[in-house]
Amino acid sequence: MKRYFLHIILIFSCLSVFSQKYTISGYVEDFETGEKLISAGVFDANTLKGTITNNYGFFSITLPKGEIKFTVSYVGYSSFSKTIDLNKDIELNIAIEPSITLAEVVVTDSKSKNKVESTQISAIEIPIKDIQKLPVLLGEVDILKTIQLLPGVQSGSEGTSGLYVRGGGPDQNLILLDGVPVYNADHLFGFFSVFNADAISNVKLIKGGFPARYGGRLSSVIDIRMKEGSNKKFKADGSIGLISSKLSIEGPIQKDKTSFIVSGRRTYIDVLTQPFIRMAARGEKINAGYYFYDLNAKINHKFSDKSRLFLSAYMGNDRAYTKMKYDYIYNNIKYEESTVADLEWGNITTALRWNYKLNKKLFSNTTLTYSKYRFGVGQELEEKRTGPNIDEITNFAFVYNSGIEDFTARIDYDYIPNTNHFVRFGVSNIYHIFNPGITTFEFSTTADANIDTSYGNTKIYANEASAYIEDDIRIGANFKTNIGLHFSNFFVKDKNYPSIQPRISARYMINEFFSVKAAYSQMNQYIHLLTTSRIGLPTDLWLPVTDSIEPMRSDQFAIGGVYALSTNTDISIEGFYKTMDNLIEYKEGASFFKNNTEWENKVEMGKGWSYGVEVLLQKSVGKTSGWIGYTLSWSKRQFENINFGEIYPYKYDRRHDISIAITHKINDEIDISGVWVYGTGNAVTLGLEKYITVNDISNLNLNSYQTVEHLESRNNYRMPAYHRLDIGVNFHKEKKWGKRTWSVGVYNLYNRKNPFYLYFGYDDGGNMGLYQISLFPIIPSIKYSFKF
Amino acid sequence: MNFKNKISLVLILFVIIVSSCIKEIDVNLEDSYRKIVVNSMFSADSILTVNISKSLNVLDNADVIFIKNAVVKIYENDEYVETLVYQANGNYTTVSFVPVYGKNYKLTVSAPDLDDVESTNQLPTPVAISGIDTMLINKEGKELIKCIISIDDPANVQNYYYLQVFSNKQDYDYFYDMESSIQNSALYIDSDDPVIEEWVNWDQGAIFSDNIFNGTNYKLNIEINKWDVTSYDSTATILYYHLNSISYEYYLYTLSLAKYQRTNGDPFAEPVRVYSNITNGLGIFAGYSSYVYPIDFIGYIDYYYEW
């Protein structure tokens, strides 16, 4: 007995010696600015076992005792390597420098191989430097417009920043700014998005295979992370363009501990048009204008290596206004009238986050956020009457408001027990307040009593609670899988909508250059965007599910392969199949701009399908970088009472979609970039056939008839193909104070008249023909930017 | 909201006008887009009239092309009855056949170079007006005749109705300077009765179904302009209330046609497809049963004092 006991102890101690593991944990940051690097590779070069940094730059890697070659790498940076004799737990913070040479440096780990290695399918990380270099409309760099250039993502109408991902509508994208959902990401009716690229550090688009930590929208997640602000020294960059100007300032408040970043952007169309408007008004005091602005601010403080606090805020607004003033004298009484009419919409988002490293393997992040989107239209009129016996003021104001407000609390944990598991779990709760439209009416005079009433829809309160758990599991050398579950419950008007959504993705590495991946995910969406027109207007309303309108749901399968052609060039091919249920659509002939009460009775519920293949060839580093994407897809809808219940193509069913986006650095002073897009036409409903109907039921012989256009089905006709070429050139010059850049670009270089709207009209001879309206012809732009 | 309307439209237009370009597109619409179009509504005890025309390419300059050499046949309960005879303007009529309540009717049409079409329908149950009360009212300064029409809706059947009101008022034709012949065109009706689903023929007809009052007696409220039936130079002496019981297919057709007329040309509205029950073709072949309730009307002539 004793002998056996001894043997057992010996065996255990041998085993524990063999399985003795230690954890290295810490942060990876940029050497110059102190910005934490997200998704940087951290691994042992000897065994190639490793992990990546999380959204806060934190990593934790547990390896067996012994000699390891600890390596950190990140695209565009020189990698760091150190031989360590691992015999205890270590805390190690690494700062790496951007690599000066952009020539292909052979690194053991590379962006392309990271893609091959990861289980995440259907995801694309867009390098922020590419976004800043690509030529754009009117010189305005735009994250969402750049995302439209990726396969699987389509833009809606020309120039707008709505996203249609794998056949889903523009309300099915979860756009997160530092984890806070943004509801209306459009300025100027969608021509520009609200994101100021100078303040952004990372953008990731996920189209399928959604990990369990995301939920609430069907078609995509766009995870945008703001820069933290350099905690080493002050920096500023800005630009002056045709439409707007931006300025971004960042720096340390307390070196290595506290840093901030503030960036702002404002248009000046209103300032520039003032003289013209005054000329047109000819003496009458009329003023009209349109402007928008954005303000991003973030402050972060490092209490210790374990604990960091971040406070970030975004505020943006669009306003179109007219002001009129006139006075006249009548019957000895002076009348002074002033009118202000206003159309305004905007977002406010704020987030307070606290990172806490509980131990070497467990990292937590607690977030409290507030988000508000508001739209308002109103008119205010003031009339002053002064005279010998009269001194009166009358005020009249009318304001219509709609919007949505969210209060969110969430906790997320990253638990990395060893290199074979990366567990994420967390809970969150969003308290929504929906305002579907309230009109306030105020009337007051100096003589009479005041009237102040409100009428319209009452606010709707709802609660969205969710929890998730997922694990990235490595099984053997070649197989890795991410399995997760997302639980959510939506509570509104005494009704609960619970759901359990499975999420699975897996990858099998055939060799270190080639892997195949597959994923299945189920998503639920509890809020709809009720659009009242074909163009996204700020009058679009966010409305929750109700006791009669059920949550939308999607199931998506994706399968594909990634092949690394070289260290930083890879090609991926992916096929997907997605079904969507409980979609809503306005009933046929439903009127536009009408009262929003009882909207539930004006909509139909139906379903949709989309499937296709996407190919992406991407090169992320080097003198020449960019991507070529191709998508072949089908997207369909079916509603019982629309199109007589028959399946019809979705409006944005684009069969072929090609985008090429390339930037090339000629030398340190000049770089050029080009974008070419091609898409087969969107579907529109056009009557191609006409016939007569008779007017009077009782008297056919009156021969009173009228012509009716026959629609074969909804969305039966395809607009002509859309394609355009944009080019841009950037001229850089290093100056004593910093660096300046002149950017010159041309949008739609060969001036193609791309169809925006189709209609039947008449020519001079009275003959009917099919006409198109196109929007943007060739447009040059110029921009001056600086950096110090 | 009219104001929202104005502001948003102005701003959209501003953006569009500032940089827009119009050009014509070459569109190749093949001639295969031609189908036989049937327009026919039939009722009991009157000969069947069917109008046959051809559908056209939407860009065609012609409004309509009637078909003169079509073969139009009518079947009763699947037994061949008659071939219709061409009259004029695309109208074909039966010689002796009249439709009867309770039988199923099938129409077949064939024409050279076009696909054969067919359609079936029957006469719906005629429904009677059991009584009408009229009174003169004054609403916001307008003098109106308010009519309460009492309908006994049959249970166990889904009924669809089309109401029209006619009068025998003679109008003075100022152009030809003479009394014109008795007009039998429908009067304009107004109503805020919740049961009415659609207005047709420029507010001269009301369409409704019995969803709300199936199997019970329903009192429908409508208003007619007094000026339409009695004015300073002439007055009607009889008002004719036509309660047409229409088939389901005609109901769908009329509703979709009215929706189409309302939204046609509006760039912001979803386009509407007009209902058709003609297999392989377009148009409508539908039965209706008419119940006419005449009322003696005592009007008076207002004297109009000139200068």
PDB file of N, CA and C in Angstrom, chain A residues 219-263:
ATOM      1  N   SER A 219     -27.451  41.393 -40.093  1.00  0.00           N
ATOM      2  CA  SER A 219     -26.551  41.219 -41.235  1.00  0.00           C
ATOM      3  C   SER A 219     -25.086  41.539 -41.052  1.00  0.00           C
ATOM      4  N   SER A 220     -24.734  42.445 -40.186  1.00  0.00           N
ATOM      5  CA  SER A 220     -23.306  42.713 -40.064  1.00  0.00           C
ATOM      6  C   SER A 220     -22.993  43.395 -38.754  1.00  0.00           C
ATOM      7  N   VAL A 221     -21.707  43.332 -38.409  1.00  0.00           N
ATOM      8  CA  VAL A 221     -21.214  44.081 -37.259  1.00  0.00           C
ATOM      9  C   VAL A 221     -20.066  44.925 -37.784  1.00  0.00           C
ATOM     10  N   ILE A 222     -20.122  46.221 -37.533  1.00  0.00           N
ATOM     11  CA  ILE A 222     -19.011  47.102 -37.916  1.00  0.00           C
ATOM     12  C   ILE A 222     -18.476  47.662 -36.609  1.00  0.00           C
ATOM     13  N   ASP A 223     -17.324  47.129 -36.229  1.00  0.00           N
ATOM     14  CA  ASP A 223     -16.773  47.453 -34.928  1.00  0.00           C
ATOM     15  C   ASP A 223     -15.707  48.528 -35.146  1.00  0.00           C
ATOM     16  N   ILE A 224     -16.012  49.745 -34.732  1.00  0.00           N
ATOM     17  CA  ILE A 224     -15.089  50.864 -34.944  1.00  0.00           C
ATOM     18  C   ILE A 224     -14.523  51.276 -33.596  1.00  0.00           C
ATOM     19  N   ARG A 225     -13.209  51.318 -33.529  1.00  0.00           N
ATOM     20  CA  ARG A 225     -12.546  51.685 -32.272  1.00  0.00           C
ATOM     21  C   ARG A 225     -11.838  53.009 -32.443  1.00  0.00           C
ATOM     22  N   MET A 226     -12.083  53.898 -31.519  1.00  0.00           N
ATOM     23  CA  MET A 226     -11.412  55.198 -31.563  1.00  0.00           C
ATOM     24  C   MET A 226      -9.991  55.073 -31.055  1.00  0.00           C
ATOM     25  N   LYS A 227      -9.169  55.980 -31.506  1.00  0.00           N
ATOM     26  CA  LYS A 227      -7.792  56.041 -30.979  1.00  0.00           C
ATOM     27  C   LYS A 227      -7.871  56.440 -29.512  1.00  0.00           C
ATOM     28  N   GLU A 228      -6.864  56.049 -28.739  1.00  0.00           N
ATOM     29  CA  GLU A 228      -6.876  56.451 -27.339  1.00  0.00           C
ATOM     30  C   GLU A 228      -6.235  57.803 -27.115  1.00  0.00           C
ATOM     31  N   GLY A 229      -5.371  58.174 -28.027  1.00  0.00           N
ATOM     32  CA  GLY A 229      -4.636  59.419 -27.811  1.00  0.00           C
ATOM     33  C   GLY A 229      -3.249  59.099 -27.299  1.00  0.00           C
ATOM     34  N   SER A 230      -2.288  59.714 -27.921  1.00  0.00           N
ATOM     35  CA  SER A 230      -0.906  59.417 -27.537  1.00  0.00           C
ATOM     36  C   SER A 230      -0.644  59.824 -26.103  1.00  0.00           C
ATOM     37  N   ASN A 231      -0.019  58.949 -25.335  1.00  0.00           N
ATOM     38  CA  ASN A 231       0.307  59.358 -23.964  1.00  0.00           C
ATOM     39  C   ASN A 231       1.777  59.722 -23.837  1.00  0.00           C
ATOM     40  N   LYS A 232       2.431  59.959 -25.000  1.00  0.00           N
ATOM     41  CA  LYS A 232       3.843  60.312 -24.941  1.00  0.00           C
ATOM     42  C   LYS A 232       4.072  61.765 -25.316  1.00  0.00           C
ATOM     43  N   LYS A 233       3.453  62.195 -26.406  1.00  0.00           N
ATOM     44  CA  LYS A 233       3.674  63.607 -26.763  1.00  0.00           C
ATOM     45  C   LYS A 233       2.476  64.135 -27.534  1.00  0.00           C
ATOM     46  N   PHE A 234       2.421  65.426 -27.671  1.00  0.00           N
ATOM     47  CA  PHE A 234       1.313  66.058 -28.377  1.00  0.00           C
ATOM     48  C   PHE A 234       1.415  65.850 -29.870  1.00  0.00           C
ATOM     49  N   LYS A 235       0.259  65.615 -30.472  1.00  0.00           N
ATOM     50  CA  LYS A 235       0.220  65.512 -31.925  1.00  0.00           C
ATOM     51  C   LYS A 235      -1.026  66.203 -32.398  1.00  0.00           C
ATOM     52  N   ALA A 236      -0.955  66.694 -33.606  1.00  0.00           N
ATOM     53  CA  ALA A 236      -2.182  67.251 -34.171  1.00  0.00           C
ATOM     54  C   ALA A 236      -2.204  66.930 -35.640  1.00  0.00           C
ATOM     55  N   ASP A 237      -3.368  66.680 -36.175  1.00  0.00           N
ATOM     56  CA  ASP A 237      -3.497  66.684 -37.617  1.00  0.00           C
ATOM     57  C   ASP A 237      -4.831  67.262 -38.006  1.00  0.00           C
ATOM     58  N   GLY A 238      -4.826  67.810 -39.201  1.00  0.00           N
ATOM     59  CA  GLY A 238      -6.064  68.439 -39.636  1.00  0.00           C
ATOM     60  C   GLY A 238      -6.069  68.538 -41.131  1.00  0.00           C
ATOM     61  N   SER A 239      -7.189  68.961 -41.663  1.00  0.00           N
ATOM     62  CA  SER A 239      -7.246  69.143 -43.095  1.00  0.00           C
ATOM     63  C   SER A 239      -8.311  70.172 -43.420  1.00  0.00           C
ATOM     64  N   ILE A 240      -8.107  70.787 -44.563  1.00  0.00           N
ATOM     65  CA  ILE A 240      -9.069  71.772 -45.053  1.00  0.00           C
ATOM     66  C   ILE A 240      -9.493  71.282 -46.422  1.00  0.00           C
ATOM     67  N   GLY A 241     -10.776  71.036 -46.596  1.00  0.00           N
ATOM     68  CA  GLY A 241     -11.236  70.483 -47.868  1.00  0.00           C
ATOM     69  C   GLY A 241     -12.325  71.350 -48.461  1.00  0.00           C
ATOM     70  N   LEU A 242     -12.918  70.873 -49.535  1.00  0.00           N
ATOM     71  CA  LEU A 242     -13.945  71.647 -50.226  1.00  0.00           C
ATOM     72  C   LEU A 242     -15.209  71.788 -49.404  1.00  0.00           C
ATOM     73  N   ILE A 243     -15.575  70.707 -48.723  1.00  0.00           N
ATOM     74  CA  ILE A 243     -16.851  70.710 -48.016  1.00  0.00           C
ATOM     75  C   ILE A 243     -16.671  70.974 -46.538  1.00  0.00           C
ATOM     76  N   SER A 244     -15.627  70.403 -45.967  1.00  0.00           N
ATOM     77  CA  SER A 244     -15.484  70.553 -44.517  1.00  0.00           C
ATOM     78  C   SER A 244     -14.033  70.622 -44.119  1.00  0.00           C
ATOM     79  N   SER A 245     -13.824  70.971 -42.894  1.00  0.00           N
ATOM     80  CA  SER A 245     -12.474  70.978 -42.330  1.00  0.00           C
ATOM     81  C   SER A 245     -12.461  70.190 -41.048  1.00  0.00           C
ATOM     82  N   LYS A 246     -11.319  69.580 -40.756  1.00  0.00           N
ATOM     83  CA  LYS A 246     -11.206  68.787 -39.546  1.00  0.00           C
ATOM     84  C   LYS A 246      -9.967  69.166 -38.786  1.00  0.00           C
ATOM     85  N   LEU A 247     -10.021  68.945 -37.481  1.00  0.00           N
ATOM     86  CA  LEU A 247      -8.837  69.136 -36.664  1.00  0.00           C
ATOM     87  C   LEU A 247      -8.860  68.083 -35.572  1.00  0.00           C
ATOM     88  N   SER A 248      -7.694  67.482 -35.337  1.00  0.00           N
ATOM     89  CA  SER A 248      -7.609  66.431 -34.334  1.00  0.00           C
ATOM     90  C   SER A 248      -6.410  66.738 -33.460  1.00  0.00           C
ATOM     91  N   ILE A 249      -6.595  66.770 -32.157  1.00  0.00           N
ATOM     92  CA  ILE A 249      -5.461  67.032 -31.257  1.00  0.00           C
ATOM     93  C   ILE A 249      -5.423  65.924 -30.232  1.00  0.00           C
ATOM     94  N   GLU A 250      -4.234  65.365 -30.016  1.00  0.00           N
ATOM     95  CA  GLU A 250      -4.119  64.332 -28.987  1.00  0.00           C
ATOM     96  C   GLU A 250      -2.842  64.563 -28.217  1.00  0.00           C
ATOM     97  N   GLY A 251      -2.835  64.001 -27.033  1.00  0.00           N
ATOM     98  CA  GLY A 251      -1.597  64.145 -26.260  1.00  0.00           C
ATOM     99  C   GLY A 251      -1.769  63.657 -24.847  1.00  0.00           C
ATOM    100  N   PRO A 252      -0.660  63.683 -24.108  1.00  0.00           N
ATOM    101  CA  PRO A 252      -0.721  63.231 -22.725  1.00  0.00           C
ATOM    102  C   PRO A 252      -1.147  64.363 -21.802  1.00  0.00           C
ATOM    103  N   ILE A 253      -1.927  64.016 -20.799  1.00  0.00           N
ATOM    104  CA  ILE A 253      -2.212  64.985 -19.737  1.00  0.00           C
ATOM    105  C   ILE A 253      -1.198  64.729 -18.637  1.00  0.00           C
ATOM    106  N   GLN A 254      -0.926  63.451 -18.443  1.00  0.00           N
ATOM    107  CA  GLN A 254       0.115  63.064 -17.509  1.00  0.00           C
ATOM    108  C   GLN A 254       0.879  61.973 -18.247  1.00  0.00           C
ATOM    109  N   LYS A 255       2.131  62.228 -18.520  1.00  0.00           N
ATOM    110  CA  LYS A 255       2.874  61.339 -19.414  1.00  0.00           C
ATOM    111  C   LYS A 255       2.820  59.888 -18.969  1.00  0.00           C
ATOM    112  N   ASP A 256       2.539  59.012 -19.906  1.00  0.00           N
ATOM    113  CA  ASP A 256       2.435  57.564 -19.685  1.00  0.00           C
ATOM    114  C   ASP A 256       1.272  57.152 -18.816  1.00  0.00           C
ATOM    115  N   LYS A 257       0.487  58.129 -18.373  1.00  0.00           N
ATOM    116  CA  LYS A 257      -0.636  57.717 -17.530  1.00  0.00           C
ATOM    117  C   LYS A 257      -1.978  58.133 -18.103  1.00  0.00           C
ATOM    118  N   THR A 258      -2.041  59.394 -18.464  1.00  0.00           N
ATOM    119  CA  THR A 258      -3.335  59.913 -18.922  1.00  0.00           C
ATOM    120  C   THR A 258      -3.150  60.554 -20.284  1.00  0.00           C
ATOM    121  N   SER A 259      -4.057  60.259 -21.172  1.00  0.00           N
ATOM    122  CA  SER A 259      -3.970  60.898 -22.484  1.00  0.00           C
ATOM    123  C   SER A 259      -5.369  61.238 -22.958  1.00  0.00           C
ATOM    124  N   PHE A 260      -5.407  62.100 -23.969  1.00  0.00           N
ATOM    125  CA  PHE A 260      -6.707  62.500 -24.485  1.00  0.00           C
ATOM    126  C   PHE A 260      -6.616  62.624 -25.995  1.00  0.00           C
ATOM    127  N   ILE A 261      -7.745  62.599 -26.629  1.00  0.00           N
ATOM    128  CA  ILE A 261      -7.816  62.935 -28.050  1.00  0.00           C
ATOM    129  C   ILE A 261      -9.130  63.654 -28.286  1.00  0.00           C
ATOM    130  N   VAL A 262      -9.047  64.749 -28.991  1.00  0.00           N
ATOM    131  CA  VAL A 262     -10.249  65.512 -29.350  1.00  0.00           C
ATOM    132  C   VAL A 262     -10.209  65.734 -30.848  1.00  0.00           C
ATOM    133  N   SER A 263     -11.276  65.434 -31.551  1.00  0.00           N
ATOM    134  CA  SER A 263     -11.286  65.807 -32.961  1.00  0.00           C
ATOM    135  C   SER A 263     -12.643  66.338 -33.345  1.00  0.00           C
TER     136      SER A 263
END
